[in-house]
Coordinates of C-alpha atoms in Angstrom, one line a residue:
M1 CA -30.7 27.3 -29.0
A2 CA -32.1 23.9 -29.0
N3 CA -34.6 25.1 -26.6
A4 CA -35.4 28.5 -28.1
S5 CA -38.7 28.0 -29.6
H6 CA -40.2 27.5 -26.0
Y7 CA -39.4 30.5 -25.2
Q8 CA -41.1 32.3 -27.8
P9 CA -44.4 34.1 -27.6
N10 CA -47.3 32.1 -28.8
S11 CA -50.4 33.1 -29.6
E12 CA -52.3 32.3 -26.8
N13 CA -49.5 34.0 -24.6
V14 CA -48.8 30.6 -23.1
F15 CA -45.4 29.4 -21.8
A16 CA -45.3 25.5 -20.7
C17 CA -42.4 24.4 -18.2
L18 CA -40.5 22.4 -19.7
D19 CA -40.8 19.4 -18.0
G20 CA -44.4 19.9 -18.5
S21 CA -45.5 19.9 -15.0
Q22 CA -47.7 23.3 -15.6
T23 CA -47.9 26.7 -17.6
F24 CA -49.1 30.0 -16.9
P25 CA -49.1 33.3 -19.1
Y26 CA -45.7 34.1 -21.0
T27 CA -45.3 37.1 -18.7
Y28 CA -44.1 34.6 -15.8
V29 CA -40.8 34.1 -18.1
N30 CA -37.5 35.8 -16.1
D31 CA -39.6 37.4 -13.3
D32 CA -37.0 36.3 -11.0
Y33 CA -39.6 33.9 -9.7
C34 CA -39.2 30.2 -9.9
D35 CA -43.0 28.9 -10.8
C36 CA -41.4 26.0 -12.8
T37 CA -40.0 22.6 -11.1
D38 CA -37.1 22.8 -13.5
G39 CA -36.3 26.2 -13.1
S40 CA -37.0 26.2 -16.4
D41 CA -38.6 29.7 -16.8
E42 CA -35.7 31.7 -15.1
P43 CA -33.5 31.0 -17.7
G44 CA -32.6 34.2 -17.6
T45 CA -32.2 35.0 -13.7
S46 CA -30.9 33.0 -10.3
A47 CA -34.6 32.5 -8.8
C48 CA -34.5 28.8 -8.9
P49 CA -32.1 26.6 -7.2
N50 CA -31.8 24.5 -10.4
G51 CA -32.3 26.6 -13.1
K52 CA -29.8 27.6 -15.7
F53 CA -28.5 30.6 -17.0
T54 CA -27.7 31.3 -20.7
C55 CA -24.6 32.9 -21.6
T56 CA -25.3 34.7 -24.9
N57 CA -21.6 35.7 -25.5
A58 CA -21.8 37.0 -29.1
G59 CA -19.1 36.8 -31.0
H60 CA -17.8 33.6 -29.0
R61 CA -19.5 29.9 -28.0
P62 CA -22.9 30.6 -25.5
L63 CA -22.1 29.1 -21.9
I64 CA -25.0 27.7 -19.6
V65 CA -24.1 28.0 -15.9
P66 CA -26.0 27.3 -12.9
A67 CA -28.2 30.2 -11.8
S68 CA -26.7 30.0 -8.7
R69 CA -23.7 31.5 -10.4
V70 CA -25.8 34.6 -11.5
N71 CA -25.2 38.0 -9.6
D72 CA -22.4 36.1 -7.4
G73 CA -19.7 38.9 -8.2
V74 CA -18.0 36.5 -10.6
C75 CA -18.2 36.7 -14.6
D76 CA -18.3 34.0 -15.6
C77 CA -20.1 34.9 -19.3
C78 CA -17.6 36.2 -21.5
D79 CA -20.0 39.2 -22.5
G80 CA -20.9 40.0 -18.8
T81 CA -24.8 39.2 -19.1
D82 CA -24.7 36.7 -15.5
E83 CA -23.6 39.7 -13.5
Y84 CA -26.2 42.0 -14.7
S85 CA -27.1 43.7 -11.5
G86 CA -24.4 46.4 -11.8
N87 CA -22.5 44.8 -8.1
I88 CA -19.3 44.2 -10.7
A89 CA -18.4 45.5 -14.4
C90 CA -17.5 42.9 -16.2
V91 CA -15.3 42.6 -19.7
D92 CA -16.6 41.8 -22.8
S93 CA -14.2 39.3 -24.0
C94 CA -16.3 37.2 -26.3
K95 CA -14.5 39.1 -29.2
E96 CA -11.0 38.2 -28.7
L97 CA -11.5 34.6 -26.9
G98 CA -14.3 33.6 -30.6
K99 CA -11.1 34.9 -33.1
K100 CA -8.7 32.6 -30.7
H101 CA -12.1 29.9 -30.9
K102 CA -11.7 29.9 -34.5
E103 CA -7.6 29.9 -34.6
E104 CA -7.9 26.4 -33.0
V105 CA -10.6 24.7 -34.4
E106 CA -9.4 25.8 -37.6
R107 CA -6.1 24.4 -36.8
I108 CA -7.9 21.4 -35.6
M109 CA -9.3 21.0 -39.1
K110 CA -6.5 21.0 -40.3
Q111 CA -4.9 18.7 -38.7
Q112 CA -7.5 16.5 -39.2
E113 CA -7.3 17.0 -43.1
E114 CA -3.8 16.1 -43.0
G115 CA -4.3 13.3 -41.2
M116 CA -6.7 11.6 -43.1
K117 CA -4.7 11.5 -46.2
K118 CA -2.0 9.9 -44.8
K119 CA -5.3 6.9 -42.9
Q120 CA -6.2 6.7 -46.7
E121 CA -2.6 5.9 -48.0
F122 CA -2.5 4.1 -44.5
A123 CA -5.7 2.2 -45.5
E124 CA -4.6 1.8 -49.1
A125 CA -1.5 -0.5 -47.9
G126 CA -3.2 -2.1 -44.8
K127 CA -5.5 -3.7 -48.2
K128 CA -2.7 -4.3 -50.4
M129 CA -0.5 -6.0 -47.6
K130 CA -4.3 -8.0 -46.4
E131 CA -4.8 -9.1 -50.6
E132 CA -0.7 -9.5 -50.8
K133 CA -0.7 -12.2 -47.2
K134 CA -4.0 -13.7 -48.2
A135 CA -2.9 -14.5 -52.1
R136 CA 0.9 -15.8 -50.4
L137 CA -1.4 -18.1 -47.9
E138 CA -2.7 -19.8 -50.4
Q139 CA 0.0 -20.3 -52.4
L140 CA 1.2 -21.5 -49.7
Q141 CA -1.3 -24.4 -49.0
G142 CA -0.7 -25.8 -52.3
D143 CA 3.0 -25.3 -51.8
K144 CA 2.6 -27.5 -48.1
E145 CA 0.8 -30.7 -50.0
A146 CA 3.3 -31.2 -52.1
A147 CA 6.2 -30.6 -49.5
E148 CA 4.3 -32.8 -47.6
A149 CA 4.4 -35.6 -50.6
E150 CA 8.4 -35.1 -50.9
R151 CA 9.0 -35.2 -47.5
Q152 CA 7.0 -38.6 -47.4
E153 CA 9.0 -39.7 -50.2
M154 CA 12.7 -38.6 -49.1
E155 CA 11.4 -40.4 -45.6
I156 CA 10.8 -43.5 -47.3
K157 CA 13.6 -44.0 -49.9
K158 CA 15.6 -42.8 -46.1
N159 CA 14.1 -45.9 -44.1
E160 CA 15.2 -48.0 -47.2
A161 CA 18.3 -47.2 -47.4
E162 CA 19.5 -47.2 -43.2
V163 CA 18.1 -51.0 -43.6
P164 CA 20.7 -52.4 -45.0
E165 CA 23.5 -49.8 -43.5
K166 CA 22.5 -50.9 -39.7
E167 CA 22.9 -54.8 -41.1
A168 CA 26.9 -53.8 -42.2
K169 CA 27.3 -51.1 -39.4
D170 CA 25.8 -54.2 -36.3
K171 CA 28.2 -57.0 -38.1
H172 CA 30.9 -54.8 -38.3
Q173 CA 30.5 -53.9 -34.7
A174 CA 30.2 -57.3 -33.4
A175 CA 33.4 -58.3 -35.3
W176 CA 35.0 -55.5 -33.1
D177 CA 33.5 -56.8 -30.3
E178 CA 34.3 -60.3 -30.4
D179 CA 37.9 -59.1 -31.4
K180 CA 38.1 -56.7 -29.0
A181 CA 37.1 -59.5 -25.8
R182 CA 39.1 -62.1 -27.5
R183 CA 42.2 -59.4 -27.1
T184 CA 41.2 -58.8 -23.5
A185 CA 40.7 -62.5 -22.4
E186 CA 44.3 -62.6 -23.8
K187 CA 45.4 -60.0 -21.3
D188 CA 43.1 -61.0 -18.7
L189 CA 45.3 -64.8 -19.1
V190 CA 48.3 -62.7 -19.1
T191 CA 47.8 -60.7 -15.9
A192 CA 46.7 -63.6 -14.5
S193 CA 49.1 -66.1 -15.6
A194 CA 51.7 -63.0 -14.4
A195 CA 49.7 -62.9 -10.7
F196 CA 50.5 -66.9 -9.9
Q197 CA 54.0 -66.4 -10.8
E198 CA 54.0 -63.8 -8.1
L199 CA 52.1 -65.5 -5.8
D200 CA 54.2 -68.7 -6.3
S201 CA 56.5 -67.8 -4.4
N202 CA 58.5 -70.6 -3.7
N203 CA 58.7 -72.0 -7.1
D204 CA 56.2 -75.2 -7.0
N205 CA 54.0 -74.7 -9.4
F206 CA 51.1 -73.9 -7.1
V207 CA 49.7 -71.1 -4.7
D208 CA 48.8 -72.4 -1.8
V209 CA 47.2 -70.1 1.4
L210 CA 50.8 -69.4 3.0
E211 CA 51.6 -67.6 0.4
M212 CA 48.2 -65.5 -0.1
V213 CA 47.8 -64.7 3.5
I214 CA 50.8 -61.7 3.7
H215 CA 47.9 -59.8 0.8
N216 CA 46.1 -57.4 2.6
E217 CA 43.6 -57.1 0.2
F218 CA 42.6 -60.7 0.9
D219 CA 41.4 -59.5 4.5
I220 CA 37.6 -60.2 4.0
D221 CA 36.6 -58.7 7.7
S222 CA 38.9 -55.9 7.7
N223 CA 40.4 -56.9 11.5
G224 CA 44.1 -56.5 9.7
V225 CA 44.8 -59.9 9.7
V226 CA 44.1 -62.3 6.6
S227 CA 43.5 -65.9 8.0
E228 CA 43.8 -69.0 6.4
E229 CA 39.9 -69.4 6.7
E230 CA 39.6 -66.0 4.3
V231 CA 42.4 -67.2 2.0
K232 CA 40.1 -70.6 1.7
E233 CA 37.3 -68.6 0.8
H234 CA 38.8 -67.2 -2.1
L235 CA 40.5 -70.2 -3.2
E236 CA 37.0 -71.7 -2.8
E237 CA 38.3 -74.0 -0.1
A238 CA 41.3 -75.5 -1.5
D239 CA 44.6 -76.0 0.3
K240 CA 46.4 -74.9 -2.8
V241 CA 45.8 -74.6 -6.6
D242 CA 48.0 -74.7 -9.5
E243 CA 47.8 -72.5 -12.4
D244 CA 44.8 -73.7 -15.1
T245 CA 42.5 -73.8 -12.0
F246 CA 44.0 -70.2 -10.9
V247 CA 43.9 -68.4 -14.1
T248 CA 40.0 -70.3 -15.0
K249 CA 38.7 -70.3 -11.4
I250 CA 40.5 -68.2 -8.6
W251 CA 41.6 -65.0 -10.8
P252 CA 38.1 -64.3 -11.8
N253 CA 37.0 -63.1 -8.1
I254 CA 39.9 -61.6 -7.2
K255 CA 41.4 -59.4 -10.2
Q256 CA 39.5 -56.9 -8.7
I257 CA 41.0 -57.1 -5.5
Y258 CA 44.3 -58.2 -6.4
K259 CA 47.8 -56.1 -5.1
S260 CA 51.1 -56.8 -6.6
L261 CA 53.5 -56.7 -3.3
V262 CA 56.4 -55.7 -5.9
P263 CA 56.5 -51.9 -5.7
E264 CA 56.0 -49.2 -8.8
P265 CA 58.7 -47.3 -10.1
A266 CA 58.4 -43.2 -8.8
E267 CA 59.5 -42.2 -12.3
A268 CA 60.3 -38.4 -13.0
D269 CA 62.0 -37.7 -16.4
G270 CA 61.4 -41.2 -17.7
Q271 CA 63.7 -42.2 -15.1
A272 CA 63.0 -44.4 -12.0
A273 CA 63.7 -43.0 -9.0
P274 CA 66.8 -43.6 -7.0
P275 CA 66.7 -45.7 -3.9
A276 CA 65.9 -43.3 -1.1
E277 CA 68.9 -43.3 1.6
P278 CA 69.2 -44.6 5.4
Q279 CA 68.1 -41.6 7.7
G280 CA 70.9 -40.9 10.5
E281 CA 73.6 -42.0 7.9
T282 CA 75.8 -40.3 5.7
A283 CA 77.6 -41.8 2.1
P284 CA 80.7 -42.1 2.0
P285 CA 82.9 -40.0 -1.2
P286 CA 82.6 -41.3 -4.6
G287 CA 85.3 -44.3 -5.3
E288 CA 85.0 -45.2 -1.4
E289 CA 81.9 -47.2 -1.4
T290 CA 81.4 -50.3 -0.2
K291 CA 79.1 -53.1 -0.9
D292 CA 77.2 -52.2 2.3
S293 CA 77.3 -48.5 1.4
P294 CA 73.9 -47.0 1.3
N295 CA 74.6 -46.0 -3.0
S296 CA 75.5 -49.2 -3.7
L297 CA 72.7 -52.1 -5.1
P298 CA 70.6 -54.2 -2.4
P299 CA 71.8 -57.6 -1.9
P300 CA 69.2 -60.2 -4.0
P301 CA 66.5 -60.9 -1.2
L302 CA 67.0 -64.7 0.8
D303 CA 65.6 -67.2 0.2
P304 CA 63.1 -68.5 2.9
E305 CA 64.1 -72.2 2.5
D306 CA 68.1 -71.7 2.8
D307 CA 69.5 -72.2 6.3
Y308 CA 70.9 -68.9 7.8
E309 CA 74.3 -70.3 9.2
E310 CA 74.9 -71.7 5.6
D311 CA 74.3 -68.0 4.4
E312 CA 76.7 -66.5 6.7
E313 CA 79.7 -69.1 5.2
E314 CA 79.2 -68.1 2.0
E315 CA 79.2 -64.3 2.7
G316 CA 82.1 -65.1 4.6
E317 CA 83.9 -67.0 1.3
D318 CA 82.4 -63.8 -0.8
D319 CA 84.5 -61.3 1.1
E320 CA 87.2 -63.1 1.3
E321 CA 87.7 -63.2 -2.3
E322 CA 86.0 -59.6 -2.7
D323 CA 89.4 -58.8 -0.4
D324 CA 91.8 -60.6 -2.8
L325 CA 90.4 -58.8 -5.7
D326 CA 91.0 -55.9 -4.0
G327 CA 94.3 -56.5 -3.4
R328 CA 95.0 -57.0 -7.4
D329 CA 97.3 -54.3 -8.8
D330 CA 95.4 -55.0 -11.9
Y331 CA 92.0 -55.3 -10.3
H332 CA 89.6 -52.1 -12.0
D333 CA 86.2 -51.3 -9.5
P334 CA 83.6 -50.6 -12.1
G335 CA 81.3 -49.3 -9.2
P336 CA 78.1 -50.7 -8.4
S337 CA 77.1 -53.5 -9.8
T338 CA 75.1 -53.4 -13.1
A339 CA 72.5 -56.4 -12.1
A340 CA 69.9 -57.0 -14.3
P341 CA 66.8 -55.1 -14.0
V342 CA 64.0 -56.2 -11.5
M343 CA 60.8 -57.0 -13.2
S344 CA 57.5 -56.0 -11.2
I345 CA 54.4 -56.9 -12.1
T346 CA 51.3 -54.6 -11.5
G347 CA 47.5 -54.9 -10.9
A348 CA 46.8 -54.2 -14.4
G349 CA 49.5 -56.9 -15.4
T350 CA 52.2 -54.1 -16.5
L351 CA 55.3 -54.9 -16.9
A352 CA 57.8 -52.1 -15.2
T353 CA 61.7 -51.9 -15.4
L354 CA 63.5 -50.7 -12.4
A355 CA 66.9 -49.8 -13.1
P356 CA 70.0 -48.2 -11.1
T357 CA 70.3 -44.7 -11.5
T358 CA 73.5 -43.1 -13.5
N359 CA 73.8 -40.5 -10.5
E360 CA 75.2 -43.9 -8.5
I361 CA 77.5 -45.5 -11.7
Q362 CA 81.1 -43.6 -12.0
D363 CA 82.2 -45.6 -15.3
P364 CA 81.7 -43.4 -18.0
L365 CA 80.6 -46.6 -20.4
V366 CA 78.5 -48.5 -18.3
K367 CA 76.8 -44.9 -17.1
A368 CA 75.9 -44.2 -21.3
A369 CA 74.7 -48.1 -21.6
I370 CA 72.2 -47.9 -18.8
A371 CA 71.3 -44.1 -19.5
K372 CA 70.4 -45.5 -23.7
A373 CA 69.1 -48.7 -22.1
M374 CA 66.4 -46.5 -20.5
V375 CA 65.7 -44.4 -23.5
S376 CA 64.9 -47.6 -25.1
V377 CA 62.3 -49.0 -22.4
Q378 CA 60.9 -45.2 -22.0
E379 CA 60.8 -45.0 -25.8
N380 CA 59.3 -49.0 -26.0
L381 CA 56.5 -48.0 -23.1
S382 CA 55.2 -45.2 -25.1
Q383 CA 54.9 -47.4 -28.8
N384 CA 53.5 -49.8 -26.1
E385 CA 51.1 -47.0 -24.9
T386 CA 50.2 -45.7 -28.9
E387 CA 49.6 -49.4 -29.7
E388 CA 46.6 -50.0 -26.9
E389 CA 45.0 -46.2 -28.0
G390 CA 45.0 -48.4 -31.5
E391 CA 43.6 -51.3 -30.4
D392 CA 40.7 -49.4 -28.4
K393 CA 39.3 -47.7 -31.6
M394 CA 37.6 -49.4 -34.0
P395 CA 39.0 -50.4 -37.1
A396 CA 37.7 -48.4 -40.1
Y397 CA 34.4 -49.8 -41.9
D398 CA 35.6 -52.0 -45.2
E399 CA 34.5 -50.4 -48.8
E400 CA 31.0 -52.1 -49.0
T401 CA 30.1 -50.7 -45.8
Q402 CA 30.7 -47.4 -46.9
V403 CA 29.4 -47.7 -50.3
L404 CA 26.3 -48.0 -47.8
I405 CA 26.6 -45.6 -45.6
E406 CA 27.7 -43.0 -47.8
A407 CA 24.4 -43.7 -49.8
A408 CA 22.1 -43.6 -46.5
D409 CA 24.0 -40.5 -45.6
A410 CA 22.7 -39.0 -49.0
A411 CA 18.6 -40.2 -48.5
R412 CA 19.1 -38.9 -44.7
N413 CA 20.3 -35.6 -46.0
A414 CA 17.6 -35.4 -49.0
F415 CA 14.8 -36.2 -46.0
N416 CA 16.4 -33.4 -43.9
A417 CA 15.8 -31.1 -46.1
A418 CA 12.5 -32.0 -47.2
D419 CA 11.5 -31.6 -43.7
E420 CA 13.2 -28.8 -43.4
K421 CA 11.3 -27.1 -46.5
L422 CA 7.9 -28.5 -45.0
Q423 CA 8.7 -27.3 -41.3
S424 CA 9.5 -23.8 -42.9
I425 CA 6.5 -23.8 -45.0
N426 CA 4.0 -24.1 -41.9
R427 CA 6.3 -21.7 -39.9
E428 CA 5.1 -19.1 -42.6
I429 CA 1.5 -19.9 -42.4
T430 CA 1.7 -19.9 -39.3
S431 CA 2.7 -16.4 -38.8
L432 CA 0.4 -15.2 -42.1
Q433 CA -2.7 -16.6 -39.9
S434 CA -2.1 -15.0 -37.4
Y435 CA -1.2 -11.5 -39.5
M436 CA -4.7 -12.5 -41.5
N437 CA -6.9 -13.2 -37.6
L438 CA -5.5 -9.3 -36.7
D439 CA -8.4 -6.6 -36.4
F440 CA -6.9 -3.5 -38.1
G441 CA -9.9 -1.4 -38.6
N442 CA -12.5 -1.5 -40.8
D443 CA -10.4 -0.4 -44.0
E444 CA -7.5 -2.0 -42.2
E445 CA -5.9 1.6 -41.6
F446 CA -3.9 0.0 -38.4
S447 CA -1.8 -2.1 -39.8
E448 CA 0.2 0.9 -39.6
L449 CA 1.2 0.3 -36.4
K450 CA 2.1 -3.6 -37.0
D451 CA 5.6 -4.4 -35.6
K452 CA 6.2 -1.1 -34.6
C453 CA 7.0 0.3 -31.0
F454 CA 6.7 3.7 -29.3
E455 CA 8.1 4.7 -26.1
Y456 CA 7.7 7.9 -23.2
T457 CA 9.7 8.9 -20.4
D458 CA 8.6 10.7 -17.0
R459 CA 10.5 11.7 -14.4
E460 CA 10.5 8.1 -12.9
Y461 CA 10.2 5.5 -15.6
T462 CA 10.1 4.5 -19.3
Y463 CA 7.2 3.5 -21.0
K464 CA 7.1 1.2 -24.5
L465 CA 4.3 0.8 -26.6
C466 CA 4.4 -2.3 -29.2
T467 CA 1.3 -2.0 -30.8
Y468 CA -0.7 -5.5 -31.2
E469 CA 2.2 -7.1 -28.6
R470 CA 2.7 -5.5 -25.7
A471 CA 3.4 -2.8 -23.3
S472 CA 5.7 -2.7 -20.5
Q473 CA 8.1 -0.3 -18.3
R474 CA 11.1 0.5 -16.5
P475 CA 12.8 2.1 -14.2
K476 CA 14.7 5.4 -16.0
A477 CA 17.8 4.7 -13.9
G478 CA 18.2 1.2 -15.2
G479 CA 16.3 -2.3 -14.3
T480 CA 13.9 -4.7 -15.6
E481 CA 11.6 -4.3 -17.6
T482 CA 8.4 -4.6 -16.0
S483 CA 5.2 -6.5 -18.1
L484 CA 2.2 -4.7 -18.0
G485 CA 0.0 -5.8 -20.3
N486 CA 0.3 -8.3 -23.8
W487 CA -2.2 -7.4 -26.6
G488 CA -5.7 -8.8 -25.9
R489 CA -8.5 -6.3 -28.0
W490 CA -10.5 -3.5 -28.8
S491 CA -12.0 -1.7 -26.5
G492 CA -14.0 1.2 -27.6
P493 CA -17.6 2.0 -27.1
D494 CA -20.1 0.6 -29.6
N495 CA -20.0 3.8 -31.0
D496 CA -16.2 4.7 -31.4
R497 CA -15.0 0.8 -31.4
Y498 CA -11.7 2.0 -32.8
S499 CA -10.8 4.3 -30.1
S500 CA -9.0 2.5 -27.4
Q501 CA -7.1 -0.7 -27.0
L502 CA -6.1 -3.1 -24.5
Y503 CA -3.0 -5.2 -22.8
E504 CA -4.2 -7.5 -20.2
R505 CA -2.1 -10.1 -18.0
G506 CA 0.8 -8.3 -17.6
Q507 CA 2.7 -8.7 -14.4
N508 CA 1.2 -9.4 -11.2
C509 CA 0.5 -6.5 -8.7
W510 CA 1.8 -7.4 -5.3
N511 CA -1.5 -8.7 -3.3
G512 CA -3.5 -7.1 -6.2
P513 CA -4.3 -7.8 -9.6
D514 CA -2.3 -8.7 -12.7
R515 CA -1.4 -5.4 -14.8
S516 CA -2.8 -3.5 -17.9
V517 CA -3.2 -1.3 -20.2
K518 CA -5.6 0.9 -22.4
V519 CA -4.1 2.9 -24.9
H520 CA -6.7 5.6 -26.0
F521 CA -6.3 6.7 -29.5
K522 CA -6.5 10.2 -30.3
C523 CA -6.2 12.0 -34.0
G524 CA -2.3 13.7 -34.4
P525 CA -0.1 14.5 -37.2
E526 CA 2.5 11.5 -36.3
N527 CA 2.3 8.3 -35.0
Q528 CA 3.5 8.9 -31.1
L529 CA 3.2 7.8 -27.0
I530 CA 2.5 11.7 -25.4
N531 CA 1.4 10.6 -22.0
A532 CA 1.3 7.3 -19.6
Y533 CA -0.6 7.8 -16.0
E534 CA -1.4 5.4 -13.5
P535 CA -5.6 6.1 -13.0
S536 CA -6.0 3.5 -10.7
R537 CA -3.9 0.4 -9.2
C538 CA -1.6 -1.5 -11.5
E539 CA -4.3 -0.3 -14.7
Y540 CA -2.5 2.3 -16.3
A541 CA -3.7 4.0 -19.5
F542 CA -1.6 5.4 -22.6
D543 CA -2.0 8.7 -25.0
F544 CA -1.4 8.0 -28.4
V545 CA -1.9 10.1 -31.5
T546 CA -1.5 8.9 -34.7
P547 CA -3.0 9.6 -38.3
V548 CA -5.0 6.5 -38.1
S549 CA -7.4 8.3 -35.5
C550 CA -8.0 10.8 -37.6
S551 CA -12.2 11.4 -39.1
G552 CA -11.7 14.3 -40.6
R553 CA -14.7 16.3 -38.5
L554 CA -14.3 18.0 -35.5
S555 CA -15.7 16.2 -32.3
P556 CA -18.9 18.2 -30.6
M557 CA -16.6 19.7 -27.9
E558 CA -14.6 21.2 -30.5
T559 CA -17.6 22.5 -32.5
R560 CA -19.9 23.2 -29.9
S561 CA -23.0 25.4 -31.5
H562 CA -25.0 28.0 -30.7
D563 CA -27.8 25.9 -30.5
E564 CA -27.7 25.7 -26.8
L565 CA -29.5 27.4 -24.2

């Protein structure tokens, strides 16, 4: 016992209280009366309320219990010496407990020895790894200088090659832009001329106010009526303009709003849609069509300057001639007239063809001719569209420009390769420096845990620890992972620094602090996360066993000796 010498009779046969408060004859010790204020004179009785009783526990570890437990009817000492009054019979179990304790100590010692062997292996591997990374870092520093010089050289060559390439490309682009502008101007001129021809309904080679008032798009105030004043505003206050003036001055201001009055064909399967039949009328059977039949072609529009009465007379004459023809025996009715197609101008200046449908034609030869013509028109339209698409595509570069482009591409590729090489070196240097800055213990033994993750699952959650990186938890039933903290620092006491790690700045708790985890390391045969709990709100704790924490010796609790009183 550590204080055993104080209880041995001396030459003066005097006992001194352990706190030094007083001395008295040795016969006062264990006389069931408390003489010392610290109770040290009654180590074997319960006379002092603050006294301690020492269980000898022969064959096992000695035990110190409060003096108040002496003779209280409960056997606290395995040898029963705390109940010496005889009020209760205690069985001496010290030898049995001592045997079990010895076996446990031997098991722990064996575990420590095996762990120490692995720890030494880990330390050797860690030191070797550190040296290799250090040598690689030094090599990369030299490689970086060479890579920077190479990148700078390739950048100069790239810039030099791109100057003539850009000049040639710009020249080609300028020529292409000029050509497009010319063709656009030509198309616009054609469209403007076509619009003029359509507006000039009386063919006097002028477009005047009366010819434009029928176009609703010139209704500036949107009141549904196009006034002469509104038209004159579009005509720049002129009453009428010739084609040159219209094309150069008027058309640029109205081409965005101008709409042709000639209807566009409603195409289906490449053919123009047939004219709609009037409501309430029934078409006559085939072969009985008349000139007034809804299936016949409409007559040409009336000239507004023709006299109405003269038109009636002309129509009467036509009817007589038609009657005469109907009376001839050798007359063959070819069916509806195959008048020339009507041409219309779209807002964009495109010409479209309106033709009678083949369903209205009875003569098979005429019908076949019309069908052939429609196919030809459709092919021409498709060809025109293809040509227009080709016109909108910039032509290929000439051979000289292409050579410059290929040279610049080669210089760019060489520069990109040199740049990627430098970036790769910088990334590896950053990774190595990050590794070198980590504290892996006195002998680099904890490097064994780098880049490894471990899990532990309880009834509700699965906890995960990636050492030197992060800690997290996720619901066992599935759900979002919650960050409990990121690698922070070693957090053990000064005399045992590498006994615990702190992972901090995890996900914030509702109305509370950021989550954090303290990982407690203990000696074990394998690396294993064995427990996870929450000592206080949002502050977690993990128990982790690893050979790296083995020391080859027992802790004070494991080796409690017989020198305690």
